[in-house]
């Protein structure tokens, strides 16, 4: 009997049946906007890891927080990101296209990814936009928790970097023979079996909590 992995390989384009579209799609007529809508995956991952390292160094060097508190805030930021990832994916990226405006937002943010899941240049938020989004998040966290944001936000950014890495792996490669294999299967179920399930990419924990996990 064909295994789950083999079935999903077939649906995902590693067997006889490929995704409807395996290339890419032009989103903007303006060539500058079109170029800015794409990125190599290592650009944002490198950006966020460097920024998280700098903020962590700042937390250790220029704040009065203890090592234990910094570590706890970092871990909390990491956990909060996994919940944020789930909520964003489920309720914004899969926004019900009930009006033309909502449909355009949903397609630009995420629908194009489902239509062209093998497009490696659109597996992460473009840096030009992400920089402003990150600045807004840091400002929000700083207003909310003060200097604790210097330890919390690095965990959030490392969580995001982990998400980007896993997302790229499951779309760019065949199922690996290690612990990433189950994450590959989970996300393939979301893309090729039921788009209303398995919203967690970096971890399935919140799908279990909120009842949206499907094997």
mmCIF file of C-alpha atoms in Angstrom:
data_model
loop_
_atom_site.group_PDB
_atom_site.id
_atom_site.type_symbol
_atom_site.label_atom_id
_atom_site.label_comp_id
_atom_site.label_asym_id
_atom_site.label_seq_id
_atom_site.Cartn_x
_atom_site.Cartn_y
_atom_site.Cartn_z
ATOM 1 C CA UNK A 1 0.000 0.000 0.000
ATOM 2 C CA UNK A 2 1.235 3.503 -0.871
ATOM 3 C CA UNK A 3 2.378 5.432 2.195
ATOM 4 C CA UNK A 4 1.151 8.902 3.173
ATOM 5 C CA UNK A 5 4.502 10.358 2.160
ATOM 6 C CA UNK A 6 4.364 8.706 -1.267
ATOM 7 C CA UNK A 7 0.833 9.969 -1.858
ATOM 8 C CA UNK A 8 1.787 13.507 -0.899
ATOM 9 C CA UNK A 9 4.939 13.311 -3.014
ATOM 10 C CA UNK A 10 2.733 12.529 -5.971
ATOM 11 C CA UNK A 11 0.327 15.383 -5.199
ATOM 12 C CA UNK A 12 3.183 17.780 -4.470
ATOM 13 C CA UNK A 13 4.909 17.220 -7.737
ATOM 14 C CA UNK A 14 7.484 14.572 -6.910
ATOM 15 C CA UNK A 15 5.556 11.866 -8.737
ATOM 16 C CA UNK A 16 3.346 11.696 -11.825
ATOM 17 C CA UNK A 17 0.934 14.471 -10.872
ATOM 18 C CA UNK A 18 2.434 17.915 -10.407
ATOM 19 C CA UNK A 19 0.887 21.040 -8.862
ATOM 20 C CA UNK A 20 -1.314 23.034 -11.214
ATOM 21 C CA UNK A 21 1.463 25.600 -11.592
ATOM 22 C CA UNK A 22 5.123 24.869 -10.959
ATOM 23 C CA UNK A 23 6.647 28.165 -12.087
ATOM 24 C CA UNK A 24 6.028 31.716 -10.963
ATOM 25 C CA UNK A 25 3.548 34.518 -11.561
ATOM 26 C CA UNK A 26 3.979 38.228 -12.162
ATOM 27 C CA UNK A 27 2.107 40.224 -9.519
ATOM 28 C CA UNK A 28 3.003 43.798 -10.452
ATOM 29 C CA UNK A 29 3.359 45.589 -13.789
ATOM 30 C CA UNK A 30 5.919 47.925 -12.231
ATOM 31 C CA UNK A 31 9.290 46.123 -12.547
ATOM 32 C CA UNK A 32 10.614 47.649 -9.313
ATOM 33 C CA UNK A 33 7.601 46.479 -7.292
ATOM 34 C CA UNK A 34 7.811 43.082 -8.952
ATOM 35 C CA UNK A 35 11.491 42.746 -8.021
ATOM 36 C CA UNK A 36 10.786 43.904 -4.462
ATOM 37 C CA UNK A 37 8.083 41.232 -4.104
ATOM 38 C CA UNK A 38 10.713 38.486 -4.364
ATOM 39 C CA UNK A 39 13.681 37.449 -2.251
ATOM 40 C CA UNK A 40 16.256 34.720 -1.836
ATOM 41 C CA UNK A 41 15.395 32.877 1.378
ATOM 42 C CA UNK A 42 18.816 33.493 2.948
ATOM 43 C CA UNK A 43 18.397 37.275 2.808
ATOM 44 C CA UNK A 44 15.600 37.535 5.419
ATOM 45 C CA UNK A 45 16.925 34.638 7.509
ATOM 46 C CA UNK A 46 20.335 36.316 7.734
ATOM 47 C CA UNK A 47 18.772 39.696 8.497
ATOM 48 C CA UNK A 48 16.677 38.410 11.399
ATOM 49 C CA UNK A 49 19.414 36.259 12.922
ATOM 50 C CA UNK A 50 21.867 39.179 12.848
ATOM 51 C CA UNK A 51 19.264 41.509 14.356
ATOM 52 C CA UNK A 52 18.314 39.008 17.053
ATOM 53 C CA UNK A 53 21.993 38.559 17.944
ATOM 54 C CA UNK A 54 22.461 42.319 18.229
ATOM 55 C CA UNK A 55 19.369 42.772 20.395
ATOM 56 C CA UNK A 56 20.406 39.862 22.603
ATOM 57 C CA UNK A 57 23.851 41.384 23.022
ATOM 58 C CA UNK A 58 22.227 44.700 23.906
ATOM 59 C CA UNK A 59 20.021 42.992 26.491
ATOM 60 C CA UNK A 60 23.054 41.402 28.184
ATOM 61 C CA UNK A 61 25.244 44.497 27.954
ATOM 62 C CA UNK A 62 23.038 47.514 28.520
ATOM 63 C CA UNK A 63 20.115 46.355 30.652
ATOM 64 C CA UNK A 64 19.889 45.230 34.245
ATOM 65 C CA UNK A 65 18.086 41.997 33.399
ATOM 66 C CA UNK A 66 19.589 38.801 34.759
ATOM 67 C CA UNK A 67 20.721 35.982 32.486
ATOM 68 C CA UNK A 68 17.799 33.860 33.653
ATOM 69 C CA UNK A 69 15.285 36.572 32.878
ATOM 70 C CA UNK A 70 16.761 37.167 29.424
ATOM 71 C CA UNK A 71 16.656 33.439 28.685
ATOM 72 C CA UNK A 72 13.050 33.226 29.898
ATOM 73 C CA UNK A 73 11.973 36.196 27.795
ATOM 74 C CA UNK A 74 13.751 34.738 24.763
ATOM 75 C CA UNK A 75 11.946 31.402 25.189
ATOM 76 C CA UNK A 76 8.631 33.223 25.651
ATOM 77 C CA UNK A 77 9.214 35.195 22.445
ATOM 78 C CA UNK A 78 9.910 31.963 20.598
ATOM 79 C CA UNK A 79 6.703 30.365 21.875
ATOM 80 C CA UNK A 80 4.619 33.470 21.177
ATOM 81 C CA UNK A 81 5.866 33.486 17.594
ATOM 82 C CA UNK A 82 4.564 29.950 17.006
ATOM 83 C CA UNK A 83 1.096 31.096 18.093
ATOM 84 C CA UNK A 84 1.398 34.260 15.996
ATOM 85 C CA UNK A 85 2.403 32.144 12.988
ATOM 86 C CA UNK A 86 -0.678 29.969 13.423
ATOM 87 C CA UNK A 87 -3.122 32.868 13.862
ATOM 88 C CA UNK A 88 -1.644 34.838 10.943
ATOM 89 C CA UNK A 89 -1.744 31.849 8.620
ATOM 90 C CA UNK A 90 -5.248 30.794 9.555
ATOM 91 C CA UNK A 91 -7.051 34.131 9.823
ATOM 92 C CA UNK A 92 -5.164 36.512 7.485
ATOM 93 C CA UNK A 93 -3.453 34.348 4.904
ATOM 94 C CA UNK A 94 -6.647 32.309 4.534
ATOM 95 C CA UNK A 95 -8.959 35.298 4.803
ATOM 96 C CA UNK A 96 -12.355 34.456 3.299
ATOM 97 C CA UNK A 97 -12.513 36.291 -0.077
ATOM 98 C CA UNK A 98 -16.035 37.616 0.506
ATOM 99 C CA UNK A 99 -15.372 40.925 -1.290
ATOM 100 C CA UNK A 100 -13.100 41.850 -4.217
ATOM 101 C CA UNK A 101 -10.810 43.788 -1.857
ATOM 102 C CA UNK A 102 -10.498 40.877 0.577
ATOM 103 C CA UNK A 103 -9.918 38.513 -2.330
ATOM 104 C CA UNK A 104 -7.085 40.704 -3.649
ATOM 105 C CA UNK A 105 -5.475 40.956 -0.213
ATOM 106 C CA UNK A 106 -5.706 37.211 0.349
ATOM 107 C CA UNK A 107 -4.308 36.390 -3.084
ATOM 108 C CA UNK A 108 -1.409 38.852 -2.871
ATOM 109 C CA UNK A 109 -0.448 37.779 0.654
ATOM 110 C CA UNK A 110 -0.872 34.037 0.286
ATOM 111 C CA UNK A 111 -3.122 32.845 -2.524
ATOM 112 C CA UNK A 112 -0.361 33.193 -5.100
ATOM 113 C CA UNK A 113 1.788 30.895 -2.938
ATOM 114 C CA UNK A 114 -0.873 28.186 -3.039
ATOM 115 C CA UNK A 115 -1.215 28.621 -6.795
ATOM 116 C CA UNK A 116 2.555 28.497 -7.346
ATOM 117 C CA UNK A 117 3.881 26.549 -4.335
ATOM 118 C CA UNK A 118 7.247 25.793 -5.953
ATOM 119 C CA UNK A 119 8.185 29.442 -6.474
ATOM 120 C CA UNK A 120 11.247 29.727 -4.203
ATOM 121 C CA UNK A 121 11.384 33.524 -4.557
ATOM 122 C CA UNK A 122 8.075 34.006 -2.742
ATOM 123 C CA UNK A 123 8.535 31.823 0.318
ATOM 124 C CA UNK A 124 9.238 34.781 2.622
ATOM 125 C CA UNK A 125 8.019 38.317 3.155
ATOM 126 C CA UNK A 126 10.170 40.599 0.970
ATOM 127 C CA UNK A 127 12.828 42.413 3.059
ATOM 128 C CA UNK A 128 11.739 45.861 1.856
ATOM 129 C CA UNK A 129 8.369 45.330 3.533
ATOM 130 C CA UNK A 130 9.567 43.098 6.352
ATOM 131 C CA UNK A 131 11.900 45.786 7.736
ATOM 132 C CA UNK A 132 8.952 48.118 8.375
ATOM 133 C CA UNK A 133 6.840 45.302 9.807
ATOM 134 C CA UNK A 134 9.663 44.265 12.151
ATOM 135 C CA UNK A 135 10.135 47.871 13.263
ATOM 136 C CA UNK A 136 6.435 48.119 14.054
ATOM 137 C CA UNK A 137 6.493 44.895 16.057
ATOM 138 C CA UNK A 138 9.541 45.930 18.055
ATOM 139 C CA UNK A 139 7.954 49.302 18.798
ATOM 140 C CA UNK A 140 4.772 47.575 19.961
ATOM 141 C CA UNK A 141 6.655 45.141 22.188
ATOM 142 C CA UNK A 142 8.783 47.967 23.626
ATOM 143 C CA UNK A 143 5.676 49.985 24.501
ATOM 144 C CA UNK A 144 4.155 46.865 26.041
ATOM 145 C CA UNK A 145 7.105 45.589 28.076
ATOM 146 C CA UNK A 146 9.865 48.199 28.028
ATOM 147 C CA UNK A 147 13.461 46.966 28.003
ATOM 148 C CA UNK A 148 12.260 43.368 28.229
ATOM 149 C CA UNK A 149 11.611 43.693 24.486
ATOM 150 C CA UNK A 150 15.384 43.483 23.916
ATOM 151 C CA UNK A 151 15.264 39.868 25.117
ATOM 152 C CA UNK A 152 11.740 38.943 23.978
ATOM 153 C CA UNK A 153 12.019 40.134 20.375
ATOM 154 C CA UNK A 154 15.149 38.069 19.579
ATOM 155 C CA UNK A 155 13.184 34.927 20.488
ATOM 156 C CA UNK A 156 10.342 36.099 18.248
ATOM 157 C CA UNK A 157 12.801 36.691 15.384
ATOM 158 C CA UNK A 158 14.516 33.330 15.844
ATOM 159 C CA UNK A 159 11.068 31.728 15.740
ATOM 160 C CA UNK A 160 10.360 33.533 12.482
ATOM 161 C CA UNK A 161 13.740 32.479 11.059
ATOM 162 C CA UNK A 162 12.945 28.887 11.996
ATOM 163 C CA UNK A 163 9.584 29.154 10.272
ATOM 164 C CA UNK A 164 11.226 30.529 7.107
ATOM 165 C CA UNK A 165 13.768 27.708 7.130
ATOM 166 C CA UNK A 166 11.180 24.955 7.576
ATOM 167 C CA UNK A 167 8.848 26.512 4.997
ATOM 168 C CA UNK A 168 11.646 26.646 2.445
ATOM 169 C CA UNK A 169 12.731 23.065 3.149
ATOM 170 C CA UNK A 170 9.254 21.599 2.744
ATOM 171 C CA UNK A 171 8.669 23.433 -0.557
ATOM 172 C CA UNK A 172 12.108 23.214 -2.138
ATOM 173 C CA UNK A 173 13.071 19.621 -1.365
ATOM 174 C CA UNK A 174 11.723 16.101 -1.309
ATOM 175 C CA UNK A 175 10.833 14.830 2.183
ATOM 176 C CA UNK A 176 14.082 14.621 4.181
ATOM 177 C CA UNK A 177 15.071 11.504 6.088
ATOM 178 C CA UNK A 178 15.198 13.250 9.449
ATOM 179 C CA UNK A 179 12.900 15.063 11.910
ATOM 180 C CA UNK A 180 11.870 17.552 9.196
ATOM 181 C CA UNK A 181 10.012 14.758 7.397
ATOM 182 C CA UNK A 182 6.899 15.030 9.587
ATOM 183 C CA UNK A 183 6.804 18.799 9.125
ATOM 184 C CA UNK A 184 7.072 18.225 5.356
ATOM 185 C CA UNK A 185 4.110 15.854 5.512
ATOM 186 C CA UNK A 186 2.054 18.219 7.702
ATOM 187 C CA UNK A 187 2.514 21.170 5.367
ATOM 188 C CA UNK A 188 1.923 19.055 2.264
ATOM 189 C CA UNK A 189 -1.435 18.017 3.745
ATOM 190 C CA UNK A 190 -2.283 21.735 4.045
ATOM 191 C CA UNK A 191 -1.327 22.441 0.421
ATOM 192 C CA UNK A 192 -2.482 19.351 -1.410
ATOM 193 C CA UNK A 193 -5.142 17.691 0.724
ATOM 194 C CA UNK A 194 -7.022 20.195 2.894
ATOM 195 C CA UNK A 195 -6.170 23.919 2.971
ATOM 196 C CA UNK A 196 -8.368 24.341 6.061
ATOM 197 C CA UNK A 197 -6.051 22.253 8.211
ATOM 198 C CA UNK A 198 -2.430 22.158 9.407
ATOM 199 C CA UNK A 199 -1.832 25.909 9.597
ATOM 200 C CA UNK A 200 1.294 25.502 11.709
ATOM 201 C CA UNK A 201 4.458 25.234 9.610
ATOM 202 C CA UNK A 202 7.260 25.276 12.164
ATOM 203 C CA UNK A 203 5.248 23.237 14.697
ATOM 204 C CA UNK A 204 1.868 21.458 14.735
ATOM 205 C CA UNK A 205 1.276 22.230 18.419
ATOM 206 C CA UNK A 206 -1.411 24.888 17.877
ATOM 207 C CA UNK A 207 -3.212 22.749 15.299
ATOM 208 C CA UNK A 208 -3.579 20.151 18.046
ATOM 209 C CA UNK A 209 -4.705 22.793 20.546
ATOM 210 C CA UNK A 210 -7.316 24.329 18.236
ATOM 211 C CA UNK A 211 -8.413 21.125 16.513
ATOM 212 C CA UNK A 212 -7.211 21.891 12.993
ATOM 213 C CA UNK A 213 -4.653 19.103 12.663
ATOM 214 C CA UNK A 214 -5.170 16.480 9.972
ATOM 215 C CA UNK A 215 -3.023 13.462 9.179
#
